[in-house]
PDB file of C-alpha atoms and ligand atoms in Angstrom:
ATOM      1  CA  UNK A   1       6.415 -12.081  -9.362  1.00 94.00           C
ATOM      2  CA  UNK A   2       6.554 -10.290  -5.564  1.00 98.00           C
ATOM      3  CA  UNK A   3       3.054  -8.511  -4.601  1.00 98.00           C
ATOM      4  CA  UNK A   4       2.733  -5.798  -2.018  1.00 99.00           C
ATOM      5  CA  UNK A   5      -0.346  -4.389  -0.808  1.00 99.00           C
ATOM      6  CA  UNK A   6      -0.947  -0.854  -0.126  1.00 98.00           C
ATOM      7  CA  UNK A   7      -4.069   1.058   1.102  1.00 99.00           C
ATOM      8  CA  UNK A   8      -4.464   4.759  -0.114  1.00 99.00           C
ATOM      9  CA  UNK A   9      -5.828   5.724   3.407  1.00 99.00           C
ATOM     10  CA  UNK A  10      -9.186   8.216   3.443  1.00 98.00           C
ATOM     11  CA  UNK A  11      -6.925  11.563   4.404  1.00 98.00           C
ATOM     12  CA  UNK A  12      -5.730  11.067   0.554  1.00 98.00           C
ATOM     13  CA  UNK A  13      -9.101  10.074  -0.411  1.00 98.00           C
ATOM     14  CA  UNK A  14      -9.825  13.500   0.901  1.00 98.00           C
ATOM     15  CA  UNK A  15      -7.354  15.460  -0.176  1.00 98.00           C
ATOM     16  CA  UNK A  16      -8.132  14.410  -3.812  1.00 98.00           C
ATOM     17  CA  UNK A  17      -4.714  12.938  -4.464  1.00 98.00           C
ATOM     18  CA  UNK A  18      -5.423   9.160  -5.038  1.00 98.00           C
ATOM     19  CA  UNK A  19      -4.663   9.459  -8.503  1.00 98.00           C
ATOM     20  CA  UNK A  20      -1.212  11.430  -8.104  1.00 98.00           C
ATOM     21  CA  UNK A  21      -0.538   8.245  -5.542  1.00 98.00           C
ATOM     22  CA  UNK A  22      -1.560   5.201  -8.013  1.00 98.00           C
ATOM     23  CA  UNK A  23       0.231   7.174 -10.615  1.00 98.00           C
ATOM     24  CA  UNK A  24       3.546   6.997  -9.112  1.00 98.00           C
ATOM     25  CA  UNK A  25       3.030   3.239  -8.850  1.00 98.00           C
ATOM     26  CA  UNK A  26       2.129   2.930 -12.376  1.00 98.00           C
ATOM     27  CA  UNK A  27       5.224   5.469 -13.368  1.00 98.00           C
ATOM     28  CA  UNK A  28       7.065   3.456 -11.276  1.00 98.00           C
ATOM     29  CA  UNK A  29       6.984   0.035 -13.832  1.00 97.00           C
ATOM     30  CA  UNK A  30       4.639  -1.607 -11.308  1.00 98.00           C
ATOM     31  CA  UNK A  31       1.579  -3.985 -12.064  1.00 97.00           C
ATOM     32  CA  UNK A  32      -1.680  -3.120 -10.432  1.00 98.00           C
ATOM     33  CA  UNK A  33      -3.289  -6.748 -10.162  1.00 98.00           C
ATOM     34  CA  UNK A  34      -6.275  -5.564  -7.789  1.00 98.00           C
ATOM     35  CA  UNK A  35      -7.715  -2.086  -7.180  1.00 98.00           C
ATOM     36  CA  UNK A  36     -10.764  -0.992  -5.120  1.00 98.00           C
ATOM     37  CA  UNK A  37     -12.328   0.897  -2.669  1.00 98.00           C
ATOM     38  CA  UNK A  38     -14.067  -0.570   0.633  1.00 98.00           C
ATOM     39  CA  UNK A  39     -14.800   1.197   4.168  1.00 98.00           C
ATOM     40  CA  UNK A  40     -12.417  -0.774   6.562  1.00 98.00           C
ATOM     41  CA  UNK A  41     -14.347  -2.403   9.294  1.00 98.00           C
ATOM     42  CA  UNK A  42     -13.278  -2.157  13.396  1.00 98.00           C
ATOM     43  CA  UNK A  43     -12.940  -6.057  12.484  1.00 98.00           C
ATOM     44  CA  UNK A  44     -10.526  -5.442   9.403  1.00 98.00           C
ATOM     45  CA  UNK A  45      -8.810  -2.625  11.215  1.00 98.00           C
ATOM     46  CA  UNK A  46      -8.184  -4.012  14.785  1.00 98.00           C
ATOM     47  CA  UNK A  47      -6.766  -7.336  12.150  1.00 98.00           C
ATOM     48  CA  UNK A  48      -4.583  -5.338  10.094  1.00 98.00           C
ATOM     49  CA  UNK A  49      -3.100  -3.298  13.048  1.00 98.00           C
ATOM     50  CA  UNK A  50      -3.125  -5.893  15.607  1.00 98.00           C
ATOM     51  CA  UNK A  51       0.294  -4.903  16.280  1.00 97.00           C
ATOM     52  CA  UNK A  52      -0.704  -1.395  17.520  1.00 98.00           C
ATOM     53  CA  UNK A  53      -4.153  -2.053  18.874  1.00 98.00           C
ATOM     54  CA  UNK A  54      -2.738  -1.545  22.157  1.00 98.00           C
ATOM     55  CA  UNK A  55      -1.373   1.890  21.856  1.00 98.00           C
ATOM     56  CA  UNK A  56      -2.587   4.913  23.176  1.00 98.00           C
ATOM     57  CA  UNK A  57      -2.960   6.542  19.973  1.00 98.00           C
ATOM     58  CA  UNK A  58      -4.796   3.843  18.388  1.00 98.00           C
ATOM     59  CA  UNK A  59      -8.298   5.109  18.690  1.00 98.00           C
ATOM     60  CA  UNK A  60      -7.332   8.263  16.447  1.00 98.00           C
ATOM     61  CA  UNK A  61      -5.696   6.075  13.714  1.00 98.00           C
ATOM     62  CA  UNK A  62      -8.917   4.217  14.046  1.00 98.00           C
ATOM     63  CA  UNK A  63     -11.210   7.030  13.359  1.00 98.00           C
ATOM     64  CA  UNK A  64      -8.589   8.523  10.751  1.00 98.00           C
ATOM     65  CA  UNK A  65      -9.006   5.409   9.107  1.00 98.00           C
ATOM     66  CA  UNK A  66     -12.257   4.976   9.434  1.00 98.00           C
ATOM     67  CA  UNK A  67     -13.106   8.942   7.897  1.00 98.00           C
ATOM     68  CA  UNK A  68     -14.257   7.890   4.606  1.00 98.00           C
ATOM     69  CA  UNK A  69     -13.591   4.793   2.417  1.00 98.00           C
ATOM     70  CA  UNK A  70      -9.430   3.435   1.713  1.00 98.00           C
ATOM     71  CA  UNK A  71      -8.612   2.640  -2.268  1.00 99.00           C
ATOM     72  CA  UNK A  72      -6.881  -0.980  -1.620  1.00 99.00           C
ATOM     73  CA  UNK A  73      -4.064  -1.976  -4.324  1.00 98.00           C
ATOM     74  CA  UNK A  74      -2.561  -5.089  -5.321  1.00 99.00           C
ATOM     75  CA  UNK A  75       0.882  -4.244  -7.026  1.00 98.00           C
ATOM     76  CA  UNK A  76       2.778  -6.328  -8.675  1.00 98.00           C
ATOM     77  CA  UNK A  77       6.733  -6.468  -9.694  1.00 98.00           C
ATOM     78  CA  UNK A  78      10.036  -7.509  -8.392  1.00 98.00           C
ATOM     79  CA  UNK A  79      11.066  -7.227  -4.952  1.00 98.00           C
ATOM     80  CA  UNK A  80       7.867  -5.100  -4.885  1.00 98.00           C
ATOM     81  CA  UNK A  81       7.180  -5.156  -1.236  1.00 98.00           C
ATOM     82  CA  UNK A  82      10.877  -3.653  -0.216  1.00 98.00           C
ATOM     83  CA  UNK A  83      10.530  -1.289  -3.672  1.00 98.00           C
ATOM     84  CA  UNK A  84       7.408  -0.153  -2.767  1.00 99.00           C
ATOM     85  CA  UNK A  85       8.325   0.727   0.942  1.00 99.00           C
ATOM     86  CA  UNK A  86      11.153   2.668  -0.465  1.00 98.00           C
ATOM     87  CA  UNK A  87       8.767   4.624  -2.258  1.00 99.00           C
ATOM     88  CA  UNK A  88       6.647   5.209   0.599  1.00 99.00           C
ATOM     89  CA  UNK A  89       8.997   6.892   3.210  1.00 98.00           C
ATOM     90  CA  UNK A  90       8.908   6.493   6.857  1.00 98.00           C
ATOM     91  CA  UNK A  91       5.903   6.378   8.790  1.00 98.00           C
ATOM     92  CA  UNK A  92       6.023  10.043  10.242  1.00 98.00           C
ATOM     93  CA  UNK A  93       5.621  11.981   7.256  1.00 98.00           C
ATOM     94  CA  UNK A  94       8.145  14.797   8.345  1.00 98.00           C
ATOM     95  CA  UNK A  95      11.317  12.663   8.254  1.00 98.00           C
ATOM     96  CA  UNK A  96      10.288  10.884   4.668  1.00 98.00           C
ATOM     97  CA  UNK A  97      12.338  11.926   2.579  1.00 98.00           C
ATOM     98  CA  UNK A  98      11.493  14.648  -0.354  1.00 98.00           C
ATOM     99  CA  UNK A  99      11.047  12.393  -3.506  1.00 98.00           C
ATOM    100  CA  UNK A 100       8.953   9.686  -1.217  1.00 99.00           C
ATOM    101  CA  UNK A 101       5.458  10.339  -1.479  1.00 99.00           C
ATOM    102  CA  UNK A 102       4.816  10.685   2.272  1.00 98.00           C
ATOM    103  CA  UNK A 103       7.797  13.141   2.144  1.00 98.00           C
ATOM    104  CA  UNK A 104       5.815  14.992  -0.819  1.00 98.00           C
ATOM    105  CA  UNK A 105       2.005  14.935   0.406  1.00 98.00           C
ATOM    106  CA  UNK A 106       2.059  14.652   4.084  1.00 98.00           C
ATOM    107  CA  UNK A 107       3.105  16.539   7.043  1.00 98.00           C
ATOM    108  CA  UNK A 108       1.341  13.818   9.247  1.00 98.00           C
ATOM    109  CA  UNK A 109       2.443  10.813  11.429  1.00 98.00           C
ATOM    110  CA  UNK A 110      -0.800   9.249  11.481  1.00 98.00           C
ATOM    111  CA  UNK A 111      -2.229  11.009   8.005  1.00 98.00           C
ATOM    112  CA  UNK A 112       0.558   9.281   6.632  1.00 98.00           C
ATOM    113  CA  UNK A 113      -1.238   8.663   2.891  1.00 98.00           C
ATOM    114  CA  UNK A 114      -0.443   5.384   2.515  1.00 98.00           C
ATOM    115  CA  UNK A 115      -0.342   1.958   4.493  1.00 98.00           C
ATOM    116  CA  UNK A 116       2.175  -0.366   2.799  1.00 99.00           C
ATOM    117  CA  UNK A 117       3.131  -4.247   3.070  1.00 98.00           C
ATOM    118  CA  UNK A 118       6.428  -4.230   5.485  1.00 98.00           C
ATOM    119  CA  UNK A 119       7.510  -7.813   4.530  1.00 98.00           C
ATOM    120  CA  UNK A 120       6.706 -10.592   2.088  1.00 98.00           C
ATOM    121  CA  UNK A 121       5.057 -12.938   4.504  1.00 98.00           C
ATOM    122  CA  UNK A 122       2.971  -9.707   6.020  1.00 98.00           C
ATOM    123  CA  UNK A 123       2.016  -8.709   1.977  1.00 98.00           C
ATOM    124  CA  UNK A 124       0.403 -12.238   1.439  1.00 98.00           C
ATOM    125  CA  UNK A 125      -1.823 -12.209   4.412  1.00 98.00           C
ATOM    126  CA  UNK A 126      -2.234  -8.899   3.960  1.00 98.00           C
ATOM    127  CA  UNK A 127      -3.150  -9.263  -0.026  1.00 98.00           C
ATOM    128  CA  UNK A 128      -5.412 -12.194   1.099  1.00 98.00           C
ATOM    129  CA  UNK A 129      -6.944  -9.781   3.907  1.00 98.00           C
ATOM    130  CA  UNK A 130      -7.800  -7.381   1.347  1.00 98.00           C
ATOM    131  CA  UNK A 131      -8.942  -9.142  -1.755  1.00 98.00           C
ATOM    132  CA  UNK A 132     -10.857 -12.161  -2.879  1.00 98.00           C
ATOM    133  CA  UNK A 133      -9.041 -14.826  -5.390  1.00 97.00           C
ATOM    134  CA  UNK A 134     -11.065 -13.534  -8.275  1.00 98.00           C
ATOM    135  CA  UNK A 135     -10.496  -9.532  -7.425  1.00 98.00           C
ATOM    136  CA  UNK A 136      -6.997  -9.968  -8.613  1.00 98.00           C
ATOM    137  CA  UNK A 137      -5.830 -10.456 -12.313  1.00 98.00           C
ATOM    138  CA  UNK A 138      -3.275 -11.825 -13.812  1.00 97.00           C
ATOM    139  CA  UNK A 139      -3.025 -10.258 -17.455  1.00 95.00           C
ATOM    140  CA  UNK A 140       0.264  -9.538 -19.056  1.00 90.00           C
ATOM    141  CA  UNK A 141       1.797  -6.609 -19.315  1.00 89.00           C
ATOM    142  CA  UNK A 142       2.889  -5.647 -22.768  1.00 90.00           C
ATOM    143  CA  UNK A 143       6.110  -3.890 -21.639  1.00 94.00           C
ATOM    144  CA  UNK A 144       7.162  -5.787 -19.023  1.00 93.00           C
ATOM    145  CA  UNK A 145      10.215  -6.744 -21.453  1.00 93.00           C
ATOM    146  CA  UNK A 146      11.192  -2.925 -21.704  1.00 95.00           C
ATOM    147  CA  UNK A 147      10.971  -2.595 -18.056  1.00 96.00           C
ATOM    148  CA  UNK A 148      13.262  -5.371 -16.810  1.00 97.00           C
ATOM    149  CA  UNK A 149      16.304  -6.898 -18.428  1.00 96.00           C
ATOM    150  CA  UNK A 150      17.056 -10.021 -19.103  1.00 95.00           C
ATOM    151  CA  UNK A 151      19.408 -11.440 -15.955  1.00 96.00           C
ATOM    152  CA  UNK A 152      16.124  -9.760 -14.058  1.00 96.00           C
ATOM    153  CA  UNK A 153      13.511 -12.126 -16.013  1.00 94.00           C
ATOM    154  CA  UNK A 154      14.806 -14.551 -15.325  1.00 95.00           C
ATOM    155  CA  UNK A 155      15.585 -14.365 -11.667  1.00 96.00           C
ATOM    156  CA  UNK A 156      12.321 -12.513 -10.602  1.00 95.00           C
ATOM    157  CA  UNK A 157       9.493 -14.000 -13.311  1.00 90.00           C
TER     158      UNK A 157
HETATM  159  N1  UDP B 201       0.783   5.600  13.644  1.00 89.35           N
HETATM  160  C1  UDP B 201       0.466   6.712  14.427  1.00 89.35           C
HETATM  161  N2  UDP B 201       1.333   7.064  15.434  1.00 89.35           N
HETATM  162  C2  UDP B 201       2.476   6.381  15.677  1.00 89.35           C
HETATM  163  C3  UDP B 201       2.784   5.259  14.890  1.00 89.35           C
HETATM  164  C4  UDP B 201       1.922   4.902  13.871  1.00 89.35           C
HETATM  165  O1  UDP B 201      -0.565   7.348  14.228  1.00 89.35           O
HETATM  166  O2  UDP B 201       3.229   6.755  16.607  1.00 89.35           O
HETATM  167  C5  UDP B 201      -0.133   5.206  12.553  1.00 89.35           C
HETATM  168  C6  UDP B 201       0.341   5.691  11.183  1.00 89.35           C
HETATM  169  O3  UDP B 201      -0.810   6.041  10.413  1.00 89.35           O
HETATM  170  C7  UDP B 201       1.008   4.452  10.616  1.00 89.35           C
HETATM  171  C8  UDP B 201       0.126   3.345  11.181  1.00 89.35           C
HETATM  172  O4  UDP B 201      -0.215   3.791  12.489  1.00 89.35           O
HETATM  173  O5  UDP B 201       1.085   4.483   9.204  1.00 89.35           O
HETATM  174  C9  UDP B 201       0.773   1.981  11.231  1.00 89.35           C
HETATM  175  O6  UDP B 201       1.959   2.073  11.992  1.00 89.35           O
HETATM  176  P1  UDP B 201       3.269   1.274  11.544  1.00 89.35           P
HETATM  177  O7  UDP B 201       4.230   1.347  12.674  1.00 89.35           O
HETATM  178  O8  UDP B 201       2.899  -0.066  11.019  1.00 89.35           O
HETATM  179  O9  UDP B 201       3.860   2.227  10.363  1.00 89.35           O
HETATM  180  P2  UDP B 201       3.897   2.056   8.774  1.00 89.35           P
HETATM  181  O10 UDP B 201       4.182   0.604   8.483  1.00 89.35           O
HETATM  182  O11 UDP B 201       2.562   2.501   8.229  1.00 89.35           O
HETATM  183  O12 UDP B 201       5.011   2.965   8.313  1.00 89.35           O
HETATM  184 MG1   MG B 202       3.167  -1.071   9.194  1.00 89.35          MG
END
């Protein structure tokens, strides 16, 4: 099945609402394979946003990120990545829409809550960034069978 990763960034941390942010995942139907927290290094950071390392604002998304430690989270489920950017919103916080959960907890561009794989090829380096082989788990959930139907298991499992 599809994995995502997502990082509950430290402005959530916080705020004290990393547990309303994993619970929508879990609400959600999807599997947490990997959970934990870590300080991001300026080596893991200027990796993971290589694409904006050049921008003007990058040095305050640096330190933002850098504020206290990110919860990192391997979910699991199908078509997670595109699912689970859904459920994110878009990056400025103000235009996610109400029902997103940056469109619920943030009024921020750059305290956006949560980073979130934007492709499948980007979620396994991404994943692999983030977590050693033996960090993630591959137990079986006892209601995946209630969550998806049957044309589903078998296209997606
Ligand atoms: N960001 C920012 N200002 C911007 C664009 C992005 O502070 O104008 C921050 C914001 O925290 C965002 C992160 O940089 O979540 C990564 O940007 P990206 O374009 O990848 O957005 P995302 O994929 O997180 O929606
Ligand atoms: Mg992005």
């Amino acid at each position: 099945m599809e994995r995502t990763l997502i990082l509950i960034k430290p402005n959530a941390i916080q705020r004290g609402i990393m547990g309303d942010i994993v619970t929508r995942f879990e609400r959600k139907g999807l599997r947490i394979a990997g959970i934990k927290m870590m300080y991001l290094t300026d080596e893991i950071l200027a990796e993971h946003y290589a694409h904006l390392v050049e921008r003007p604002f990058y040095p305050f998304l640096k330190a933002s990120m850098q504020a206290a430690p990110v919860v990192a989270c391997c979910l699991e489920g199908a078509e997670a990545v595109e699912t689970v950017r859904l459920m994110v919103g878009v990056t400025n916080s103000r235009k996610a829409l109400p029902g997103t959960i940056r469109g619920d907890f943030s009024m921020s561009g750059e305290q956006n809550v949560v980073h979130a794989s934007d492709s499948v090829e980007n979620a396994i380096i991404e994943i692999k960034r983030f977590f050693k082989e033996e960090e993630l788990f591959d137990y079986e959930s006892a209601v995946t069978r209630f969550e998806y139907g049957g044309e589903e298991t078998a296209k997606f499992m």
